[in-house]
């Protein structure tokens, strides 16, 4: 997720059954060149493990450098070949890389070479219109040393309103020798079980579903009020930009607040005003 899986949120979902967390997609070029970008984009702590740092990159050297910089602090790195946003296409990042399997395989190869064969390097992909191209893509990056692959079962330009193709994910799983994770339209624990049953994948990744319900993997059908308390406590220890904090709360309080109440919450001009508003409208317990 771009922006939305920073440390405060990762700490929250780990309390509700998430086994593996990813950082937001970090732009490798800026990460390599700017200590300010590194401090802004990447924070972690001793409890934040296992952790994958996900990078947006189009240059093998840039990806390998970024991987080596973050290596001491993470369990592995991931190359994002799935982001469908227009700016990513313009920069030659994300899902635009699905047209360049040779370049992707070289990024994987150089990262493994620089960081060592035991350091985990994974790739998150989308699918092609012709699934034979997807199989060729996966086999190429696997041969380059990818340790696992996450498949978002939509085409590069398909919107999230389009259901992902579980049959395509199953096909990839059946043609690879490394673990495969499935991604796309995961909003409940029953969705997780259905995806595993229909595809045989080794794991399931959630993004939008976790934003709406951080307790999804613990079996909750909607966000419990206690999760809002935990998130706010995390955000006080691991600060987030105010607009980002508001966005998270707007997503996760869909069943806890009315639309009118959420609009009032979004009008809070700073974090102090937000805490006061939450104290009045949701039973927020502050840390001792």
PDB file of C-alpha atoms in Angstrom:
ATOM      1  CA  UNK A   1       0.000   0.000   0.000  1.00  0.00           C
ATOM      2  CA  UNK A   2       1.321   3.410  -0.890  1.00  0.00           C
ATOM      3  CA  UNK A   3       1.601   5.424   2.367  1.00  0.00           C
ATOM      4  CA  UNK A   4      -0.830   3.347   4.436  1.00  0.00           C
ATOM      5  CA  UNK A   5       1.203   0.578   6.106  1.00  0.00           C
ATOM      6  CA  UNK A   6       3.549   2.575   8.290  1.00  0.00           C
ATOM      7  CA  UNK A   7       4.737   1.347  11.679  1.00  0.00           C
ATOM      8  CA  UNK A   8       1.687   2.430  13.732  1.00  0.00           C
ATOM      9  CA  UNK A   9      -0.667   0.492  11.457  1.00  0.00           C
ATOM     10  CA  UNK A  10       1.629  -2.532  11.153  1.00  0.00           C
ATOM     11  CA  UNK A  11       1.814  -2.727  14.945  1.00  0.00           C
ATOM     12  CA  UNK A  12      -1.985  -2.756  15.067  1.00  0.00           C
ATOM     13  CA  UNK A  13      -2.587  -5.551  12.560  1.00  0.00           C
ATOM     14  CA  UNK A  14       0.103  -7.708  14.171  1.00  0.00           C
ATOM     15  CA  UNK A  15      -2.128  -7.743  17.273  1.00  0.00           C
ATOM     16  CA  UNK A  16      -4.877  -9.317  15.157  1.00  0.00           C
ATOM     17  CA  UNK A  17      -3.262 -12.318  13.539  1.00  0.00           C
ATOM     18  CA  UNK A  18      -1.189 -10.891  10.669  1.00  0.00           C
ATOM     19  CA  UNK A  19       1.904 -13.065  10.147  1.00  0.00           C
ATOM     20  CA  UNK A  20       3.926 -10.885   7.785  1.00  0.00           C
ATOM     21  CA  UNK A  21       3.840  -7.112   7.225  1.00  0.00           C
ATOM     22  CA  UNK A  22       5.070  -4.922   4.376  1.00  0.00           C
ATOM     23  CA  UNK A  23       6.194  -1.314   4.448  1.00  0.00           C
ATOM     24  CA  UNK A  24       4.460   1.129   2.125  1.00  0.00           C
ATOM     25  CA  UNK A  25       5.965   1.106  -1.363  1.00  0.00           C
ATOM     26  CA  UNK A  26       9.203   3.095  -1.072  1.00  0.00           C
ATOM     27  CA  UNK A  27      10.776   4.726  -4.126  1.00  0.00           C
ATOM     28  CA  UNK A  28      14.235   3.165  -4.338  1.00  0.00           C
ATOM     29  CA  UNK A  29      15.883   6.059  -6.157  1.00  0.00           C
ATOM     30  CA  UNK A  30      14.911   8.649  -3.529  1.00  0.00           C
ATOM     31  CA  UNK A  31      15.625   6.192  -0.685  1.00  0.00           C
ATOM     32  CA  UNK A  32      19.183   5.726  -1.927  1.00  0.00           C
ATOM     33  CA  UNK A  33      19.906   9.413  -2.376  1.00  0.00           C
ATOM     34  CA  UNK A  34      18.276  11.111   0.596  1.00  0.00           C
ATOM     35  CA  UNK A  35      18.631  10.475   4.319  1.00  0.00           C
ATOM     36  CA  UNK A  36      15.500  12.594   4.755  1.00  0.00           C
ATOM     37  CA  UNK A  37      13.582  10.172   2.513  1.00  0.00           C
ATOM     38  CA  UNK A  38      14.951   7.201   4.446  1.00  0.00           C
ATOM     39  CA  UNK A  39      13.911   8.686   7.784  1.00  0.00           C
ATOM     40  CA  UNK A  40      10.480   9.609   6.436  1.00  0.00           C
ATOM     41  CA  UNK A  41       9.708   6.414   4.527  1.00  0.00           C
ATOM     42  CA  UNK A  42      11.126   3.742   6.797  1.00  0.00           C
ATOM     43  CA  UNK A  43      10.684   3.262  10.548  1.00  0.00           C
ATOM     44  CA  UNK A  44      10.626   0.046  12.527  1.00  0.00           C
ATOM     45  CA  UNK A  45      11.209  -1.338  16.012  1.00  0.00           C
ATOM     46  CA  UNK A  46      12.105  -4.616  17.703  1.00  0.00           C
ATOM     47  CA  UNK A  47       8.503  -5.889  17.646  1.00  0.00           C
ATOM     48  CA  UNK A  48       8.018  -5.120  13.953  1.00  0.00           C
ATOM     49  CA  UNK A  49       9.036  -8.504  12.608  1.00  0.00           C
ATOM     50  CA  UNK A  50       8.907 -10.307  10.246  1.00  0.00           C
ATOM     51  CA  UNK A  51       8.924  -7.317   7.921  1.00  0.00           C
ATOM     52  CA  UNK A  52       9.282  -6.921   4.167  1.00  0.00           C
ATOM     53  CA  UNK A  53      10.431  -3.576   2.755  1.00  0.00           C
ATOM     54  CA  UNK A  54       8.642  -3.041  -0.543  1.00  0.00           C
ATOM     55  CA  UNK A  55      10.306  -0.904  -3.201  1.00  0.00           C
ATOM     56  CA  UNK A  56       9.224   0.765  -6.379  1.00  0.00           C
ATOM     57  CA  UNK A  57      12.152   0.597  -8.779  1.00  0.00           C
ATOM     58  CA  UNK A  58      12.930   0.333 -12.473  1.00  0.00           C
ATOM     59  CA  UNK A  59      16.734   0.144 -12.325  1.00  0.00           C
ATOM     60  CA  UNK A  60      18.543  -3.000 -11.134  1.00  0.00           C
ATOM     61  CA  UNK A  61      21.328  -1.028  -9.451  1.00  0.00           C
ATOM     62  CA  UNK A  62      18.891   1.235  -7.585  1.00  0.00           C
ATOM     63  CA  UNK A  63      16.868  -1.738  -6.321  1.00  0.00           C
ATOM     64  CA  UNK A  64      19.981  -3.608  -5.203  1.00  0.00           C
ATOM     65  CA  UNK A  65      21.363  -0.550  -3.408  1.00  0.00           C
ATOM     66  CA  UNK A  66      18.073   0.084  -1.603  1.00  0.00           C
ATOM     67  CA  UNK A  67      17.898  -3.580  -0.589  1.00  0.00           C
ATOM     68  CA  UNK A  68      21.385  -3.463   0.902  1.00  0.00           C
ATOM     69  CA  UNK A  69      20.634  -0.251   2.827  1.00  0.00           C
ATOM     70  CA  UNK A  70      17.560  -1.716   4.487  1.00  0.00           C
ATOM     71  CA  UNK A  71      18.874  -5.288   4.838  1.00  0.00           C
ATOM     72  CA  UNK A  72      19.990  -5.023   8.504  1.00  0.00           C
ATOM     73  CA  UNK A  73      16.485  -4.035   9.607  1.00  0.00           C
ATOM     74  CA  UNK A  74      14.120  -6.309   7.654  1.00  0.00           C
ATOM     75  CA  UNK A  75      13.415  -9.933   6.826  1.00  0.00           C
ATOM     76  CA  UNK A  76      13.466  -9.273   3.093  1.00  0.00           C
ATOM     77  CA  UNK A  77      12.613  -6.885   0.263  1.00  0.00           C
ATOM     78  CA  UNK A  78       9.868  -6.959  -2.342  1.00  0.00           C
ATOM     79  CA  UNK A  79       9.796  -5.457  -5.828  1.00  0.00           C
ATOM     80  CA  UNK A  80       6.411  -3.932  -6.577  1.00  0.00           C
ATOM     81  CA  UNK A  81       5.248  -4.854 -10.079  1.00  0.00           C
ATOM     82  CA  UNK A  82       1.587  -4.416  -9.183  1.00  0.00           C
ATOM     83  CA  UNK A  83       0.876  -0.747  -8.442  1.00  0.00           C
ATOM     84  CA  UNK A  84      -1.689   0.399 -11.062  1.00  0.00           C
ATOM     85  CA  UNK A  85      -1.589   4.140 -10.337  1.00  0.00           C
ATOM     86  CA  UNK A  86      -1.008   6.463 -13.275  1.00  0.00           C
ATOM     87  CA  UNK A  87       2.037   8.165 -11.780  1.00  0.00           C
ATOM     88  CA  UNK A  88       3.714   4.764 -11.341  1.00  0.00           C
ATOM     89  CA  UNK A  89       3.172   3.940 -15.035  1.00  0.00           C
ATOM     90  CA  UNK A  90       4.636   7.321 -16.026  1.00  0.00           C
ATOM     91  CA  UNK A  91       7.741   6.617 -13.947  1.00  0.00           C
ATOM     92  CA  UNK A  92       8.155   3.085 -15.305  1.00  0.00           C
ATOM     93  CA  UNK A  93       7.309   1.571 -11.916  1.00  0.00           C
ATOM     94  CA  UNK A  94       4.708  -0.790 -10.505  1.00  0.00           C
ATOM     95  CA  UNK A  95       2.487  -2.643 -12.946  1.00  0.00           C
ATOM     96  CA  UNK A  96       4.240  -1.080 -15.955  1.00  0.00           C
ATOM     97  CA  UNK A  97       7.070  -3.544 -15.219  1.00  0.00           C
ATOM     98  CA  UNK A  98       4.829  -6.441 -16.238  1.00  0.00           C
ATOM     99  CA  UNK A  99       5.972  -5.632 -19.792  1.00  0.00           C
ATOM    100  CA  UNK A 100       9.659  -5.977 -18.840  1.00  0.00           C
ATOM    101  CA  UNK A 101      10.345  -9.403 -17.352  1.00  0.00           C
ATOM    102  CA  UNK A 102      14.024  -9.244 -18.317  1.00  0.00           C
ATOM    103  CA  UNK A 103      14.534  -6.043 -16.353  1.00  0.00           C
ATOM    104  CA  UNK A 104      12.602  -7.422 -13.380  1.00  0.00           C
ATOM    105  CA  UNK A 105      14.669 -10.615 -13.360  1.00  0.00           C
ATOM    106  CA  UNK A 106      17.864  -8.531 -13.453  1.00  0.00           C
ATOM    107  CA  UNK A 107      16.650  -6.482 -10.468  1.00  0.00           C
ATOM    108  CA  UNK A 108      16.041  -9.678  -8.524  1.00  0.00           C
ATOM    109  CA  UNK A 109      19.404 -11.118  -9.571  1.00  0.00           C
ATOM    110  CA  UNK A 110      21.375  -8.020  -8.569  1.00  0.00           C
ATOM    111  CA  UNK A 111      19.610  -7.713  -5.218  1.00  0.00           C
ATOM    112  CA  UNK A 112      20.379 -11.359  -4.407  1.00  0.00           C
ATOM    113  CA  UNK A 113      23.965 -10.932  -5.533  1.00  0.00           C
ATOM    114  CA  UNK A 114      24.463  -7.818  -3.407  1.00  0.00           C
ATOM    115  CA  UNK A 115      22.640  -8.991  -0.267  1.00  0.00           C
ATOM    116  CA  UNK A 116      23.461 -12.695  -0.333  1.00  0.00           C
ATOM    117  CA  UNK A 117      21.533 -15.754  -1.404  1.00  0.00           C
ATOM    118  CA  UNK A 118      20.000 -16.212   2.059  1.00  0.00           C
ATOM    119  CA  UNK A 119      18.377 -12.763   2.040  1.00  0.00           C
ATOM    120  CA  UNK A 120      14.739 -12.927   0.908  1.00  0.00           C
ATOM    121  CA  UNK A 121      13.821 -11.127  -2.326  1.00  0.00           C
ATOM    122  CA  UNK A 122      10.231 -11.393  -3.548  1.00  0.00           C
ATOM    123  CA  UNK A 123       8.140  -9.908  -6.353  1.00  0.00           C
ATOM    124  CA  UNK A 124       4.521  -8.765  -6.351  1.00  0.00           C
ATOM    125  CA  UNK A 125       2.891  -8.984  -9.773  1.00  0.00           C
ATOM    126  CA  UNK A 126      -0.359  -8.594 -11.700  1.00  0.00           C
ATOM    127  CA  UNK A 127      -1.495 -10.883 -14.497  1.00  0.00           C
ATOM    128  CA  UNK A 128      -1.403 -10.529 -18.297  1.00  0.00           C
ATOM    129  CA  UNK A 129      -4.289 -10.812 -20.722  1.00  0.00           C
ATOM    130  CA  UNK A 130      -2.533 -13.869 -22.111  1.00  0.00           C
ATOM    131  CA  UNK A 131      -1.701 -15.970 -19.063  1.00  0.00           C
ATOM    132  CA  UNK A 132       1.114 -17.689 -20.943  1.00  0.00           C
ATOM    133  CA  UNK A 133       2.963 -14.381 -20.612  1.00  0.00           C
ATOM    134  CA  UNK A 134       2.377 -14.461 -16.859  1.00  0.00           C
ATOM    135  CA  UNK A 135       3.781 -17.975 -16.588  1.00  0.00           C
ATOM    136  CA  UNK A 136       6.853 -16.940 -18.602  1.00  0.00           C
ATOM    137  CA  UNK A 137       7.250 -13.876 -16.384  1.00  0.00           C
ATOM    138  CA  UNK A 138       7.045 -15.883 -13.170  1.00  0.00           C
ATOM    139  CA  UNK A 139       9.434 -18.571 -14.378  1.00  0.00           C
ATOM    140  CA  UNK A 140      11.961 -15.920 -15.404  1.00  0.00           C
ATOM    141  CA  UNK A 141      11.976 -14.119 -12.051  1.00  0.00           C
ATOM    142  CA  UNK A 142      12.002 -17.433 -10.205  1.00  0.00           C
ATOM    143  CA  UNK A 143      15.093 -18.469 -12.165  1.00  0.00           C
ATOM    144  CA  UNK A 144      16.711 -15.150 -11.200  1.00  0.00           C
ATOM    145  CA  UNK A 145      16.369 -16.065  -7.526  1.00  0.00           C
ATOM    146  CA  UNK A 146      12.971 -14.773  -6.336  1.00  0.00           C
ATOM    147  CA  UNK A 147      12.120 -16.492  -3.047  1.00  0.00           C
ATOM    148  CA  UNK A 148       8.351 -16.097  -3.338  1.00  0.00           C
ATOM    149  CA  UNK A 149       5.799 -14.361  -5.551  1.00  0.00           C
ATOM    150  CA  UNK A 150       2.608 -12.509  -4.700  1.00  0.00           C
ATOM    151  CA  UNK A 151      -0.049 -12.496  -7.421  1.00  0.00           C
ATOM    152  CA  UNK A 152      -2.684  -9.800  -7.618  1.00  0.00           C
ATOM    153  CA  UNK A 153      -5.250 -11.440  -9.861  1.00  0.00           C
ATOM    154  CA  UNK A 154      -6.117  -8.428 -12.011  1.00  0.00           C
ATOM    155  CA  UNK A 155      -4.710  -6.951 -15.212  1.00  0.00           C
ATOM    156  CA  UNK A 156      -2.360  -3.953 -14.834  1.00  0.00           C
ATOM    157  CA  UNK A 157      -5.067  -1.416 -15.682  1.00  0.00           C
ATOM    158  CA  UNK A 158      -8.045  -3.166 -14.075  1.00  0.00           C
ATOM    159  CA  UNK A 159      -9.803  -1.301 -11.279  1.00  0.00           C
ATOM    160  CA  UNK A 160     -10.444  -2.730  -7.852  1.00  0.00           C
ATOM    161  CA  UNK A 161     -14.163  -3.064  -8.667  1.00  0.00           C
ATOM    162  CA  UNK A 162     -13.253  -5.938 -11.014  1.00  0.00           C
ATOM    163  CA  UNK A 163     -13.107  -9.282  -9.159  1.00  0.00           C
ATOM    164  CA  UNK A 164      -9.633 -10.836  -9.256  1.00  0.00           C
ATOM    165  CA  UNK A 165      -9.136 -14.009 -11.271  1.00  0.00           C
ATOM    166  CA  UNK A 166      -8.634 -16.878  -8.825  1.00  0.00           C
ATOM    167  CA  UNK A 167      -8.166 -19.267 -11.750  1.00  0.00           C
ATOM    168  CA  UNK A 168      -5.198 -17.178 -12.932  1.00  0.00           C
ATOM    169  CA  UNK A 169      -3.664 -17.243  -9.455  1.00  0.00           C
ATOM    170  CA  UNK A 170      -4.160 -21.010  -9.330  1.00  0.00           C
ATOM    171  CA  UNK A 171      -2.435 -21.361 -12.706  1.00  0.00           C
ATOM    172  CA  UNK A 172       0.581 -19.420 -11.456  1.00  0.00           C
ATOM    173  CA  UNK A 173       0.698 -21.536  -8.312  1.00  0.00           C
ATOM    174  CA  UNK A 174       0.672 -24.704 -10.410  1.00  0.00           C
ATOM    175  CA  UNK A 175       3.583 -23.508 -12.564  1.00  0.00           C
ATOM    176  CA  UNK A 176       6.017 -22.306  -9.897  1.00  0.00           C
ATOM    177  CA  UNK A 177       8.340 -23.975  -7.447  1.00  0.00           C
ATOM    178  CA  UNK A 178       8.473 -21.119  -4.929  1.00  0.00           C
ATOM    179  CA  UNK A 179       5.697 -20.145  -2.486  1.00  0.00           C
ATOM    180  CA  UNK A 180       2.863 -18.078  -3.951  1.00  0.00           C
ATOM    181  CA  UNK A 181       0.677 -15.564  -2.110  1.00  0.00           C
ATOM    182  CA  UNK A 182      -2.695 -14.399  -3.428  1.00  0.00           C
ATOM    183  CA  UNK A 183      -3.865 -10.793  -3.295  1.00  0.00           C
ATOM    184  CA  UNK A 184      -7.087  -9.071  -4.261  1.00  0.00           C
ATOM    185  CA  UNK A 185     -10.576  -8.635  -2.760  1.00  0.00           C
ATOM    186  CA  UNK A 186      -9.825  -9.934   0.727  1.00  0.00           C
ATOM    187  CA  UNK A 187     -12.369  -8.438   3.129  1.00  0.00           C
ATOM    188  CA  UNK A 188     -13.095 -11.268   5.568  1.00  0.00           C
ATOM    189  CA  UNK A 189     -11.610 -14.426   6.979  1.00  0.00           C
ATOM    190  CA  UNK A 190     -14.081 -16.410   4.876  1.00  0.00           C
ATOM    191  CA  UNK A 191     -12.580 -14.707   1.784  1.00  0.00           C
ATOM    192  CA  UNK A 192      -9.158 -15.936   2.918  1.00  0.00           C
ATOM    193  CA  UNK A 193     -10.379 -19.515   3.286  1.00  0.00           C
ATOM    194  CA  UNK A 194     -12.139 -19.406  -0.089  1.00  0.00           C
ATOM    195  CA  UNK A 195      -9.021 -18.140  -1.884  1.00  0.00           C
ATOM    196  CA  UNK A 196      -6.814 -20.804  -0.331  1.00  0.00           C
ATOM    197  CA  UNK A 197      -9.317 -23.545  -1.162  1.00  0.00           C
ATOM    198  CA  UNK A 198      -9.745 -22.462  -4.786  1.00  0.00           C
ATOM    199  CA  UNK A 199      -6.107 -21.661  -5.603  1.00  0.00           C
ATOM    200  CA  UNK A 200      -3.933 -23.778  -3.294  1.00  0.00           C
ATOM    201  CA  UNK A 201      -1.717 -20.779  -2.507  1.00  0.00           C
ATOM    202  CA  UNK A 202       0.666 -20.677   0.434  1.00  0.00           C
ATOM    203  CA  UNK A 203      -0.703 -17.443   1.894  1.00  0.00           C
ATOM    204  CA  UNK A 204      -3.097 -14.544   1.375  1.00  0.00           C
ATOM    205  CA  UNK A 205      -2.311 -10.825   1.386  1.00  0.00           C
ATOM    206  CA  UNK A 206      -4.884  -8.151   2.241  1.00  0.00           C
ATOM    207  CA  UNK A 207      -4.644  -4.393   1.700  1.00  0.00           C
ATOM    208  CA  UNK A 208      -7.924  -2.470   1.350  1.00  0.00           C
ATOM    209  CA  UNK A 209      -9.714  -5.020   3.517  1.00  0.00           C
ATOM    210  CA  UNK A 210      -7.230  -4.440   6.349  1.00  0.00           C
ATOM    211  CA  UNK A 211      -7.619  -0.676   6.078  1.00  0.00           C
ATOM    212  CA  UNK A 212     -11.357  -1.105   6.651  1.00  0.00           C
ATOM    213  CA  UNK A 213     -10.988  -3.827   9.282  1.00  0.00           C
ATOM    214  CA  UNK A 214      -7.531  -4.249  10.836  1.00  0.00           C
ATOM    215  CA  UNK A 215      -8.858  -7.246  12.818  1.00  0.00           C
ATOM    216  CA  UNK A 216      -9.850  -9.145   9.659  1.00  0.00           C
ATOM    217  CA  UNK A 217      -7.395 -12.014  10.122  1.00  0.00           C
ATOM    218  CA  UNK A 218      -8.535 -12.532  13.706  1.00  0.00           C
ATOM    219  CA  UNK A 219     -12.041 -13.298  12.432  1.00  0.00           C
ATOM    220  CA  UNK A 220     -13.743  -9.984  13.218  1.00  0.00           C
ATOM    221  CA  UNK A 221     -16.337  -8.988  10.624  1.00  0.00           C
ATOM    222  CA  UNK A 222     -15.823  -5.274  11.355  1.00  0.00           C
ATOM    223  CA  UNK A 223     -13.383  -3.110  13.284  1.00  0.00           C
ATOM    224  CA  UNK A 224     -13.764  -3.510  17.060  1.00  0.00           C
ATOM    225  CA  UNK A 225     -13.670  -0.282  19.084  1.00  0.00           C
ATOM    226  CA  UNK A 226     -10.621  -1.594  20.934  1.00  0.00           C
ATOM    227  CA  UNK A 227      -8.679  -1.537  17.652  1.00  0.00           C
ATOM    228  CA  UNK A 228      -9.253   2.215  17.342  1.00  0.00           C
ATOM    229  CA  UNK A 229      -7.874   2.634  20.864  1.00  0.00           C
ATOM    230  CA  UNK A 230      -4.814   0.535  20.017  1.00  0.00           C
ATOM    231  CA  UNK A 231      -4.235   2.410  16.779  1.00  0.00           C
ATOM    232  CA  UNK A 232      -4.372   5.822  18.451  1.00  0.00           C
ATOM    233  CA  UNK A 233      -1.988   4.649  21.161  1.00  0.00           C
ATOM    234  CA  UNK A 234       0.382   3.354  18.464  1.00  0.00           C
ATOM    235  CA  UNK A 235       0.118   6.633  16.565  1.00  0.00           C
ATOM    236  CA  UNK A 236       1.133   8.578  19.676  1.00  0.00           C
ATOM    237  CA  UNK A 237       4.262   6.429  20.011  1.00  0.00           C
ATOM    238  CA  UNK A 238       4.972   6.256  16.270  1.00  0.00           C
ATOM    239  CA  UNK A 239       3.572   9.547  14.921  1.00  0.00           C
ATOM    240  CA  UNK A 240       1.798   9.781  11.575  1.00  0.00           C
ATOM    241  CA  UNK A 241       1.023  12.880   9.497  1.00  0.00           C
ATOM    242  CA  UNK A 242      -2.357  14.223  10.594  1.00  0.00           C
ATOM    243  CA  UNK A 243      -4.039  13.683   7.207  1.00  0.00           C
ATOM    244  CA  UNK A 244      -2.818  10.088   7.114  1.00  0.00           C
ATOM    245  CA  UNK A 245      -4.081   9.516  10.666  1.00  0.00           C
ATOM    246  CA  UNK A 246      -7.509  10.855   9.668  1.00  0.00           C
ATOM    247  CA  UNK A 247      -7.620   8.665   6.575  1.00  0.00           C
ATOM    248  CA  UNK A 248      -6.906   5.524   8.591  1.00  0.00           C
ATOM    249  CA  UNK A 249      -9.614   6.399  11.113  1.00  0.00           C
ATOM    250  CA  UNK A 250     -12.139   7.199   8.406  1.00  0.00           C
ATOM    251  CA  UNK A 251     -11.529   3.790   6.831  1.00  0.00           C
ATOM    252  CA  UNK A 252     -11.669   1.760  10.036  1.00  0.00           C
ATOM    253  CA  UNK A 253     -14.680   3.450  11.655  1.00  0.00           C
ATOM    254  CA  UNK A 254     -17.129   2.712   8.854  1.00  0.00           C
ATOM    255  CA  UNK A 255     -19.299   0.559  11.162  1.00  0.00           C
ATOM    256  CA  UNK A 256     -18.504   2.436  14.381  1.00  0.00           C
ATOM    257  CA  UNK A 257     -19.554   5.910  13.242  1.00  0.00           C
ATOM    258  CA  UNK A 258     -22.264   7.310  11.000  1.00  0.00           C
ATOM    259  CA  UNK A 259     -21.321   9.101   7.796  1.00  0.00           C
ATOM    260  CA  UNK A 260     -22.168  12.413   9.475  1.00  0.00           C
ATOM    261  CA  UNK A 261     -19.995  11.579  12.469  1.00  0.00           C
ATOM    262  CA  UNK A 262     -17.063  10.617  10.246  1.00  0.00           C
ATOM    263  CA  UNK A 263     -17.404  13.934   8.399  1.00  0.00           C
ATOM    264  CA  UNK A 264     -17.164  15.777  11.725  1.00  0.00           C
ATOM    265  CA  UNK A 265     -14.140  13.711  12.671  1.00  0.00           C
ATOM    266  CA  UNK A 266     -12.442  14.617   9.397  1.00  0.00           C
ATOM    267  CA  UNK A 267     -12.902  18.315  10.248  1.00  0.00           C
ATOM    268  CA  UNK A 268     -10.522  17.993  13.228  1.00  0.00           C
ATOM    269  CA  UNK A 269      -7.667  20.337  12.391  1.00  0.00           C
ATOM    270  CA  UNK A 270      -4.953  18.696  14.476  1.00  0.00           C
ATOM    271  CA  UNK A 271      -4.250  15.552  16.458  1.00  0.00           C
ATOM    272  CA  UNK A 272      -5.165  17.106  19.830  1.00  0.00           C
ATOM    273  CA  UNK A 273      -8.584  18.103  18.514  1.00  0.00           C
ATOM    274  CA  UNK A 274      -8.966  14.612  17.038  1.00  0.00           C
ATOM    275  CA  UNK A 275      -8.183  12.910  20.367  1.00  0.00           C
ATOM    276  CA  UNK A 276     -10.708  15.115  22.144  1.00  0.00           C
ATOM    277  CA  UNK A 277     -13.342  14.316  19.520  1.00  0.00           C
ATOM    278  CA  UNK A 278     -12.702  10.586  19.763  1.00  0.00           C
ATOM    279  CA  UNK A 279     -12.895  10.745  23.570  1.00  0.00           C
ATOM    280  CA  UNK A 280     -16.398  12.158  23.223  1.00  0.00           C
ATOM    281  CA  UNK A 281     -17.606   9.794  20.492  1.00  0.00           C
ATOM    282  CA  UNK A 282     -15.693   6.518  20.910  1.00  0.00           C
ATOM    283  CA  UNK A 283     -14.496   5.079  24.201  1.00  0.00           C
ATOM    284  CA  UNK A 284     -10.784   5.691  23.683  1.00  0.00           C
ATOM    285  CA  UNK A 285      -8.579   4.515  26.548  1.00  0.00           C
ATOM    286  CA  UNK A 286      -5.324   6.407  26.683  1.00  0.00           C
ATOM    287  CA  UNK A 287      -2.083   4.551  27.519  1.00  0.00           C
ATOM    288  CA  UNK A 288      -1.030   4.560  31.153  1.00  0.00           C
TER     289      UNK A 288
END
